[in-house]
Short mmCIF file of C-alpha atoms in Angstrom, two decimals:
data_model
loop_
_atom_site.label_atom_id
_atom_site.label_comp_id
_atom_site.label_asym_id
_atom_site.label_seq_id
_atom_site.Cartn_x
_atom_site.Cartn_y
_atom_site.Cartn_z
CA MET A 989 95.71 75.36 96.95
CA SER A 990 94.63 78.04 99.61
CA ASP A 991 95.08 80.90 96.31
CA SER A 992 96.97 83.08 98.38
CA GLU A 993 99.71 84.93 96.77
CA PRO A 994 102.90 82.71 96.75
CA ALA A 995 105.57 82.95 98.99
CA GLN A 996 108.31 82.66 95.89
CA GLY A 997 111.81 81.61 97.76
CA SER A 998 114.27 84.60 98.28
CA ILE A 999 117.78 84.36 97.89
CA GLU A 1000 120.04 84.27 100.67
CA ASP A 1001 123.91 85.19 101.42
CA GLN A 1002 125.21 82.18 99.43
CA GLY A 1003 126.56 82.47 95.81
CA PRO A 1004 124.71 79.76 93.47
CA VAL A 1005 124.38 76.02 92.93
CA GLU A 1006 127.29 75.45 91.12
CA ILE A 1007 127.06 72.64 88.22
CA SER A 1008 128.70 70.95 85.43
CA PRO A 1009 128.79 71.74 82.58
CA GLU A 1010 126.79 67.65 81.70
CA LEU A 1011 124.25 68.59 84.12
CA ALA A 1012 123.80 72.08 82.41
CA ARG A 1013 123.23 70.26 79.48
CA GLN A 1014 121.36 67.55 81.50
CA LEU A 1015 119.07 70.20 82.95
CA GLU A 1016 118.31 71.65 79.46
CA ASN A 1017 117.36 68.08 77.98
CA LYS A 1018 114.23 67.88 80.90
CA ARG A 1019 113.59 71.45 80.30
CA ASP A 1020 112.56 70.54 76.44
CA ASP A 1021 110.74 67.46 77.55
CA LEU A 1022 108.76 68.78 79.57
CA PHE A 1023 107.72 72.06 77.61
CA GLU A 1024 107.14 69.05 74.49
CA LYS A 1025 104.67 67.12 77.49
CA PHE A 1026 102.79 69.45 78.34
CA ASP A 1027 103.28 72.24 75.38
CA LEU A 1028 104.09 74.99 77.04
CA HIS A 1029 106.24 78.12 75.42
CA ASP A 1030 109.61 79.83 76.12
CA GLU A 1031 110.76 81.97 72.95
CA PHE A 1032 107.91 84.65 72.19
CA PRO A 1033 107.26 84.96 68.46
CA PRO A 1034 108.86 88.03 66.68
CA ASP A 1035 105.87 90.00 65.59
CA VAL A 1036 104.66 89.25 69.57
CA VAL A 1037 108.56 90.21 70.70
CA ALA A 1038 108.38 93.90 68.47
CA GLU A 1039 104.71 94.50 69.82
CA ALA A 1040 106.34 94.83 73.35
CA GLU A 1041 109.17 96.23 72.41
CA ALA A 1042 107.30 98.92 70.63
CA ARG A 1043 104.73 99.99 73.87
CA THR A 1044 108.15 100.68 75.07
CA GLU A 1045 108.89 103.88 73.82
CA ASP A 1046 108.13 107.06 74.95
CA VAL A 1047 106.78 105.87 77.69
CA GLN A 1048 107.00 109.36 80.60
CA ALA A 1049 105.37 110.91 77.95
CA GLU A 1050 102.46 107.89 77.48
CA ILE A 1051 102.07 108.93 81.26
CA GLN A 1052 102.07 112.21 81.45
CA ALA A 1053 99.88 112.15 78.82
CA GLU A 1054 97.30 110.07 80.61
CA ILE A 1055 97.77 112.04 83.89
CA GLU A 1056 95.18 114.31 83.68
CA ASP A 1057 92.44 110.98 82.59
CA ARG A 1058 93.40 108.96 85.85
CA ALA A 1059 93.18 110.19 89.27
CA ASP A 1060 96.65 110.89 90.83
CA MET A 1061 98.00 108.92 93.43
CA ARG A 1062 101.39 110.20 93.02
CA PRO A 1063 101.70 112.02 96.59
CA LEU A 1064 100.22 108.98 98.35
CA PRO A 1065 103.20 107.33 100.17
CA THR A 1066 103.33 103.54 97.61
CA TRP A 1067 106.15 100.90 97.91
CA THR A 1068 106.40 97.33 96.88
CA VAL A 1069 107.34 93.58 98.92
CA ASP A 1070 108.45 91.31 96.79
CA PRO A 1071 110.68 88.64 96.62
CA VAL A 1072 114.93 89.94 96.40
CA ASP A 1073 115.04 87.81 93.30
CA ALA A 1074 112.03 89.22 91.55
CA GLN A 1075 112.19 90.42 88.53
CA ASP A 1076 108.71 92.81 87.60
CA PHE A 1077 106.85 94.03 90.81
CA ASP A 1078 103.23 93.95 89.66
CA ASP A 1079 101.32 95.74 92.82
CA ALA A 1080 102.46 98.34 95.32
CA ILE A 1081 100.15 99.66 98.88
CA SER A 1082 98.97 102.80 100.37
CA VAL A 1083 97.40 102.89 103.02
CA LEU A 1084 96.10 105.28 106.02
CA GLU A 1085 93.71 106.12 109.15
CA ARG A 1086 91.45 107.18 110.32
CA ASP A 1087 88.50 107.56 113.27
CA ASP A 1088 85.95 104.95 111.69
CA GLU A 1089 88.44 103.47 109.56
CA TYR A 1090 90.87 101.76 107.89
CA VAL A 1091 91.70 103.05 103.73
CA LEU A 1092 93.52 100.43 101.88
CA TRP A 1093 94.31 100.71 98.33
CA VAL A 1094 96.77 97.70 96.03
CA HIS A 1095 97.82 99.58 93.69
CA ILE A 1096 98.19 96.85 90.55
CA ALA A 1097 100.58 97.33 87.23
CA ASP A 1098 97.52 98.34 84.59
CA VAL A 1099 98.84 95.89 81.80
CA THR A 1100 95.63 95.40 79.70
CA HIS A 1101 96.70 99.43 78.34
CA TYR A 1102 99.63 97.79 77.08
CA VAL A 1103 97.42 94.05 76.62
CA HIS A 1104 94.51 94.44 74.83
CA PRO A 1105 92.74 91.78 73.21
CA ASP A 1106 93.20 93.41 69.19
CA SER A 1107 97.05 93.10 70.36
CA GLU A 1108 99.46 90.34 69.43
CA MET A 1109 100.43 90.25 72.88
CA TRP A 1110 97.25 89.30 74.07
CA ALA A 1111 96.91 85.74 71.83
CA GLU A 1112 99.60 85.48 72.95
CA ALA A 1113 98.76 85.90 76.84
CA ILE A 1114 95.64 83.56 75.78
CA ASP A 1115 98.00 80.38 74.67
CA ARG A 1116 100.34 80.71 77.23
CA ALA A 1117 98.04 81.23 80.40
CA ASN A 1118 99.65 81.50 83.20
CA THR A 1119 103.59 82.26 83.83
CA VAL A 1120 105.26 79.22 84.28
CA TYR A 1121 107.37 78.86 86.94
CA LEU A 1122 110.54 75.78 87.10
CA PRO A 1123 113.06 76.26 89.63
CA GLY A 1124 115.62 78.66 88.88
CA TYR A 1125 113.84 78.62 85.36
CA THR A 1126 110.79 80.73 84.35
CA MET A 1127 108.46 81.10 81.33
CA HIS A 1128 106.81 83.70 81.13
CA MET A 1129 102.74 84.72 79.49
CA LEU A 1130 104.38 88.59 78.59
CA PRO A 1131 107.31 89.42 77.28
CA PRO A 1132 109.39 90.42 79.55
CA VAL A 1133 111.17 93.75 77.55
CA LEU A 1134 107.36 95.01 78.19
CA ALA A 1135 107.03 92.81 81.95
CA GLU A 1136 109.72 94.29 83.28
CA THR A 1137 109.73 97.95 82.22
CA VAL A 1138 106.68 99.37 81.55
CA CYS A 1139 104.43 96.85 83.68
CA SER A 1140 106.81 96.98 86.95
CA LEU A 1141 105.98 99.41 89.66
CA VAL A 1142 109.35 100.24 89.61
CA PRO A 1143 110.79 102.87 92.60
CA GLY A 1144 111.61 105.96 91.36
CA GLU A 1145 109.58 106.43 88.46
CA ASP A 1146 105.71 107.19 86.73
CA ARG A 1147 103.58 104.20 86.49
CA LEU A 1148 100.40 103.20 84.99
CA ALA A 1149 98.48 101.05 87.30
CA HIS A 1150 94.77 99.84 88.55
CA THR A 1151 93.94 100.82 92.19
CA VAL A 1152 91.39 98.83 94.01
CA GLU A 1153 90.84 101.67 96.79
CA MET A 1154 88.57 99.97 100.00
CA HIS A 1155 87.44 101.72 103.14
CA LEU A 1156 87.48 99.32 105.83
CA ASP A 1157 84.95 99.48 109.21
CA LYS A 1158 87.84 99.74 112.17
CA ASP A 1159 84.96 97.34 114.09
CA ASP A 1160 84.50 94.55 111.77
CA LEU A 1161 87.03 94.94 108.79
CA SER A 1162 84.08 95.40 106.48
CA TYR A 1163 83.94 96.87 103.08
CA GLN A 1164 82.25 100.60 103.73
CA THR A 1165 83.35 101.75 100.57
CA ILE A 1166 85.15 99.59 97.13
CA GLU A 1167 86.17 101.82 93.97
CA ILE A 1168 87.95 100.31 91.42
CA TYR A 1169 90.09 102.73 88.85
CA LYS A 1170 92.29 103.70 87.16
CA SER A 1171 95.15 105.71 88.35
CA VAL A 1172 99.01 107.54 87.69
CA ILE A 1173 101.26 105.57 91.47
CA HIS A 1174 104.52 106.80 91.47
CA SER A 1175 106.76 103.81 94.52
CA ASP A 1176 108.84 105.84 96.62
CA GLU A 1177 110.39 102.36 96.99
CA ARG A 1178 111.06 99.08 96.72
CA LEU A 1179 111.49 96.57 99.26
CA THR A 1180 112.04 92.76 99.81
CA TYR A 1181 110.72 90.43 102.10
CA LYS A 1182 114.22 90.79 105.27
CA ASP A 1183 113.94 95.01 104.04
CA ALA A 1184 110.49 95.05 104.82
CA GLU A 1185 110.68 92.79 108.71
CA GLN A 1186 113.35 95.36 108.85
CA ARG A 1187 111.39 98.14 108.41
CA LEU A 1188 109.50 97.64 110.86
CA ASP A 1189 112.05 96.63 113.95
CA ASP A 1190 113.84 99.91 113.12
CA GLU A 1191 111.64 102.72 114.48
CA THR A 1192 113.72 105.42 112.34
CA ALA A 1193 113.51 103.37 109.19
CA PRO A 1194 111.76 105.04 106.03
CA LEU A 1195 107.99 103.78 105.56
CA HIS A 1196 108.49 102.46 109.79
CA ASP A 1197 105.42 103.76 110.37
CA ASP A 1198 103.63 102.99 106.91
CA LEU A 1199 104.49 99.46 107.89
CA SER A 1200 103.25 98.68 110.94
CA LEU A 1201 100.13 100.14 110.26
CA VAL A 1202 99.82 98.05 107.79
CA PHE A 1203 101.37 95.20 108.92
CA ASP A 1204 98.40 95.96 112.25
CA LEU A 1205 95.85 95.95 109.34
CA ALA A 1206 96.42 92.78 107.65
CA ASP A 1207 97.05 90.91 111.31
CA GLN A 1208 93.45 91.94 111.40
CA MET A 1209 92.10 90.93 107.95
CA HIS A 1210 94.14 86.63 109.07
CA GLU A 1211 92.48 86.73 112.70
CA GLN A 1212 89.72 87.40 111.27
CA ARG A 1213 89.65 84.85 108.78
CA LYS A 1214 90.90 81.92 110.39
CA VAL A 1215 87.64 82.59 112.96
CA GLU A 1216 85.36 82.79 110.33
CA GLY A 1217 87.59 79.60 109.05
CA SER A 1218 88.92 80.55 106.18
CA LEU A 1219 91.98 77.17 105.56
CA VAL A 1220 95.82 78.15 106.59
CA LEU A 1221 97.76 75.42 106.28
CA ASN A 1222 101.38 78.07 106.45
CA PRO A 1223 100.05 80.08 109.83
CA ARG A 1224 103.93 80.79 110.65
CA ARG A 1225 104.17 83.34 107.83
CA ASP A 1226 106.56 86.31 108.75
CA ARG A 1227 104.83 89.86 108.83
CA ALA A 1228 105.65 91.19 105.48
CA HIS A 1229 104.92 87.92 103.38
CA THR A 1230 101.41 88.81 106.48
CA ILE A 1231 101.06 91.87 105.06
CA ILE A 1232 100.88 91.38 101.29
CA GLU A 1233 98.98 88.19 101.33
CA GLU A 1234 96.16 89.76 103.28
CA SER A 1235 95.99 92.63 101.02
CA MET A 1236 96.06 90.58 97.37
CA LEU A 1237 93.79 88.32 99.06
CA LYS A 1238 91.27 91.06 99.92
CA ALA A 1239 91.43 93.50 96.96
CA ASN A 1240 90.90 90.40 95.06
CA LYS A 1241 87.60 89.35 96.69
CA ALA A 1242 86.74 93.36 97.14
CA VAL A 1243 87.20 93.25 92.83
CA THR A 1244 85.05 90.05 92.21
CA HIS A 1245 82.44 91.43 95.21
CA GLU A 1246 82.17 94.85 92.84
CA LEU A 1247 81.41 92.33 89.59
CA MET A 1248 79.30 89.99 91.11
CA TRP A 1249 77.04 92.33 93.59
CA ASN A 1250 77.32 95.39 92.06
CA ARG A 1251 77.57 94.45 88.57
CA GLY A 1252 76.00 91.72 87.64
CA VAL A 1253 78.41 90.36 85.39
CA GLU A 1254 80.17 87.22 84.53
CA ALA A 1255 84.10 86.99 85.24
CA VAL A 1256 87.28 85.32 85.36
CA TYR A 1257 85.46 83.45 89.46
CA ARG A 1258 87.69 80.95 90.93
CA VAL A 1259 85.84 78.36 92.84
CA HIS A 1260 86.72 75.64 95.32
CA PRO A 1261 84.91 72.38 95.87
CA GLN A 1262 84.83 71.44 99.10
CA PRO A 1263 85.64 67.39 100.28
CA SER A 1264 83.61 65.05 101.21
CA PRO A 1265 82.63 64.66 104.73
CA GLU A 1266 84.08 61.34 104.41
CA GLU A 1267 87.45 62.42 103.01
CA TRP A 1268 87.80 65.39 105.43
CA ASP A 1269 87.72 63.07 108.48
CA ASP A 1270 90.40 60.49 106.60
CA ALA A 1271 92.45 63.42 106.39
CA LEU A 1272 91.61 64.98 110.65
CA GLN A 1273 92.16 61.32 111.47
CA GLU A 1274 95.00 60.95 110.09
CA ILE A 1275 96.56 63.54 111.11
CA GLN A 1276 94.76 62.53 114.60
CA GLU A 1277 97.44 59.71 114.60
CA LEU A 1278 100.71 62.18 114.48
CA ASN A 1279 103.20 61.62 116.37
CA GLY A 1280 103.29 64.43 119.10
CA VAL A 1281 99.67 65.85 117.15
CA SER A 1282 96.33 66.53 118.61
CA ILE A 1283 93.29 68.34 117.12
CA PRO A 1284 91.56 70.56 119.54
CA GLY A 1285 88.89 68.81 121.24
CA ASP A 1286 86.67 72.21 120.50
CA ALA A 1287 87.57 72.04 117.09
CA TRP A 1288 86.72 68.81 115.13
CA ASP A 1289 83.06 70.46 114.05
CA ASP A 1290 84.51 72.36 111.01
CA PRO A 1291 87.86 70.60 109.39
CA ARG A 1292 88.59 73.66 108.51
CA LYS A 1293 88.94 74.95 112.15
CA ALA A 1294 90.53 71.93 112.97
CA VAL A 1295 93.37 72.14 110.76
CA ASN A 1296 94.25 75.77 111.75
CA ALA A 1297 94.18 74.72 115.13
CA THR A 1298 96.05 72.01 115.22
CA LEU A 1299 98.83 73.21 112.50
CA GLU A 1300 99.39 76.05 115.45
CA GLN A 1301 100.33 73.43 118.08
CA ALA A 1302 101.87 71.35 116.19
CA PRO A 1303 105.65 70.20 116.61
CA GLU A 1304 107.95 72.17 113.07
CA ARG A 1305 109.22 68.58 112.09
CA GLN A 1306 105.15 67.21 111.63
CA LEU A 1307 103.71 70.62 109.61
CA GLY A 1308 104.88 69.42 106.72
CA LYS A 1309 102.51 65.54 106.76
CA ILE A 1310 99.63 67.74 107.83
CA GLN A 1311 99.90 69.93 105.26
CA TRP A 1312 100.37 67.10 102.95
CA ALA A 1313 96.98 64.46 104.67
CA VAL A 1314 95.18 67.80 103.99
CA MET A 1315 95.99 68.88 100.63
CA LYS A 1316 95.67 64.49 99.01
CA VAL A 1317 91.77 65.27 99.34
CA MET A 1318 91.58 68.69 98.34
CA PRO A 1319 89.19 69.20 94.95
CA ARG A 1320 91.64 70.97 92.98
CA ALA A 1321 90.42 74.66 92.53
CA ARG A 1322 89.03 75.49 88.69
CA TYR A 1323 88.35 78.62 86.98
CA MET A 1324 85.11 79.74 86.10
CA ASN A 1325 82.49 82.54 84.88
CA ASP A 1326 80.11 81.71 87.35
CA PRO A 1327 81.18 81.80 91.10
CA PHE A 1328 78.67 79.33 92.18
CA GLY A 1329 79.62 76.89 94.92
CA GLY A 1330 81.89 79.69 96.09
CA HIS A 1331 85.77 78.91 97.84
CA HIS A 1332 85.71 76.04 100.50
CA ALA A 1333 89.53 76.59 101.90
CA LEU A 1334 89.65 80.62 101.59
CA ASN A 1335 85.89 79.90 102.87
CA PHE A 1336 85.10 82.65 100.27
CA GLU A 1337 80.74 82.78 98.80
CA ILE A 1338 83.15 84.53 95.75
CA TYR A 1339 86.03 84.96 94.52
CA GLY A 1340 88.40 86.06 91.31
CA HIS A 1341 92.37 86.97 90.77
CA PHE A 1342 93.15 91.11 89.82
CA THR A 1343 96.19 91.25 91.82
CA SER A 1344 98.73 89.59 88.76
CA PRO A 1345 98.29 90.65 85.27
CA ILE A 1346 101.31 90.14 84.45
CA ARG A 1347 101.67 86.02 85.55
CA ARG A 1348 97.63 84.90 85.20
CA MET A 1349 96.04 85.10 81.97
CA SER A 1350 92.48 85.44 84.52
CA ASP A 1351 93.41 88.21 86.52
CA LEU A 1352 94.57 90.15 82.84
CA VAL A 1353 90.49 89.23 82.11
CA ASN A 1354 89.67 90.48 84.76
CA HIS A 1355 91.53 93.59 84.37
CA TRP A 1356 89.56 93.21 80.75
CA ILE A 1357 86.01 93.17 82.08
CA VAL A 1358 86.39 95.85 85.36
CA TYR A 1359 87.67 98.35 83.15
CA GLN A 1360 85.32 98.12 80.00
CA ASN A 1361 82.37 95.98 81.33
CA ASP A 1362 83.19 93.92 78.41
CA VAL A 1363 82.67 90.74 78.82
CA PRO A 1364 84.12 87.95 76.31
CA GLU A 1365 81.88 86.10 73.74
CA THR A 1366 84.69 83.50 74.78
CA LEU A 1367 85.17 83.34 78.18
CA ILE A 1368 84.11 79.36 79.23
CA SER A 1369 86.56 78.34 77.11
CA LEU A 1370 89.13 80.75 78.77
CA CYS A 1371 88.28 79.65 82.10
CA ASP A 1372 88.80 76.08 80.63
CA ARG A 1373 92.20 77.04 79.69
CA ALA A 1374 93.85 79.25 81.97
CA SER A 1375 92.42 76.56 84.36
CA ASP A 1376 94.15 73.55 81.52
CA LYS A 1377 97.31 75.28 81.82
CA GLN A 1378 97.97 76.10 85.58
CA GLN A 1379 97.26 72.40 86.46
CA ALA A 1380 99.78 71.66 83.64
CA GLY A 1381 102.13 74.38 84.38
CA GLU A 1382 102.29 73.05 88.24
CA THR A 1383 102.71 69.03 87.47
CA ALA A 1384 105.75 70.76 85.19
CA GLU A 1385 106.93 71.91 87.92
CA ARG A 1386 106.17 69.55 89.99
CA GLU A 1387 108.45 67.16 87.74
CA TYR A 1388 111.27 69.22 87.33
CA ARG A 1389 111.92 69.24 90.98
CA ASP A 1390 111.49 65.10 91.55
CA PHE A 1391 114.22 64.62 88.52
CA LEU A 1392 116.42 67.39 90.55
CA GLU A 1393 116.82 66.00 93.37
CA GLU A 1394 117.24 62.26 90.96
CA VAL A 1395 120.40 63.75 89.99
CA GLY A 1396 121.64 65.22 93.38
CA LEU A 1397 120.19 68.92 93.46
CA ASP A 1398 117.84 70.51 96.05
CA PRO A 1399 115.27 72.53 93.90
CA ASP A 1400 115.06 75.13 96.70
CA ALA A 1401 118.24 76.28 96.64
CA VAL A 1402 118.26 76.66 92.66
CA ASN A 1403 115.03 78.22 93.11
CA ASN A 1404 116.24 81.03 95.32
CA ARG A 1405 119.94 80.77 94.35
CA GLY A 1406 119.70 79.87 90.89
CA VAL A 1407 122.58 77.83 88.80
CA THR A 1408 125.88 78.76 87.34
CA VAL A 1409 128.32 76.40 85.25
CA VAL A 1410 132.05 75.37 86.29
CA ASP A 1411 133.79 73.31 85.00
CA SER A 1412 134.67 71.58 88.23
CA PRO A 1413 131.98 72.44 90.74
CA THR A 1414 132.62 71.99 93.95
CA THR A 1415 128.67 71.33 95.76
CA SER A 1416 125.79 69.81 93.74
CA SER A 1417 123.48 71.89 96.37
#
């Protein structure tokens, strides 16, 4: 709902969840039912796969041929931070501090170099609209043979990227300049969230200084968002997640700022209506009545700030109930060709998605608009499809999670650890 980058689970030091062959068949049958019910596609058509495979040939030669026409960012310290079980890495970060500014680079996989409106993969991506994540099972928007290879910002290899370069004033973190350009990057390391946390604690570790700098910047951006009225439903995130969430929000906001204010073009914007005053009152009253919870008296004027302040003080056992009270009254965010109305939860005047073109059609289309300054004639229908398919995917995920619980499995354990089929499982979760 907040449209921040999702915090996907990471695998702990445990093995996969063990299930019986019979239960495995039940899960497969349930997934097939959901695929049909919500018109979700699993396997890719042969012509799409063939096209994707062809685009993975002679990768380094193609990148070398592109360097003269792109910004060469390879000397810049660059890294990715993702869940330990991530299969593709579509964004990387670089950072620099100067006397009067921070410079934050967010490098995003240049998917449109490989997937464009004249390709079979583009048509398939438009049809699928989003990658759908079921616990322990993923239905990709793009063929994995492409998404997990040439589009993935793997460490130690040159990759084509779309870079968002932001020069931020040190006093108020406002954008001094925004540049968006095609680049070649070289990721130094692929970090998990756990890796990043450990590097932040170890002053001798590689990238410690860069991570410390970008966390300081991200923490400032996080606090600024709260002061300005952005709703923060998960206030107790670790440092690594804060770095990624705030960096991606800043980059997404920068791109849509460029599209609307500097170019004045339609694009795939993310619009989130606000609840009615009565709905907000109901939510706050429900929160106030929770045992051990009290909304600070000076926060009632702005419901978003009231929720933020309450979450920071509330007992751990009540966090989920507070979040649910808010989610129940929140309208669904939708993709629209005009940002009118803004994003209520984030309290952004305009907002859109750009940092995940491997898994969201909205980002893929925005990459094309930024690159070509060409707005598809079917933009309104693309926005509607992205919204509808996102809702379908989220509903399918919810129903699958409910089914896992019905058969005695912990959806989070399945999502984080995966499953393995054994004749005599030792435990179901």
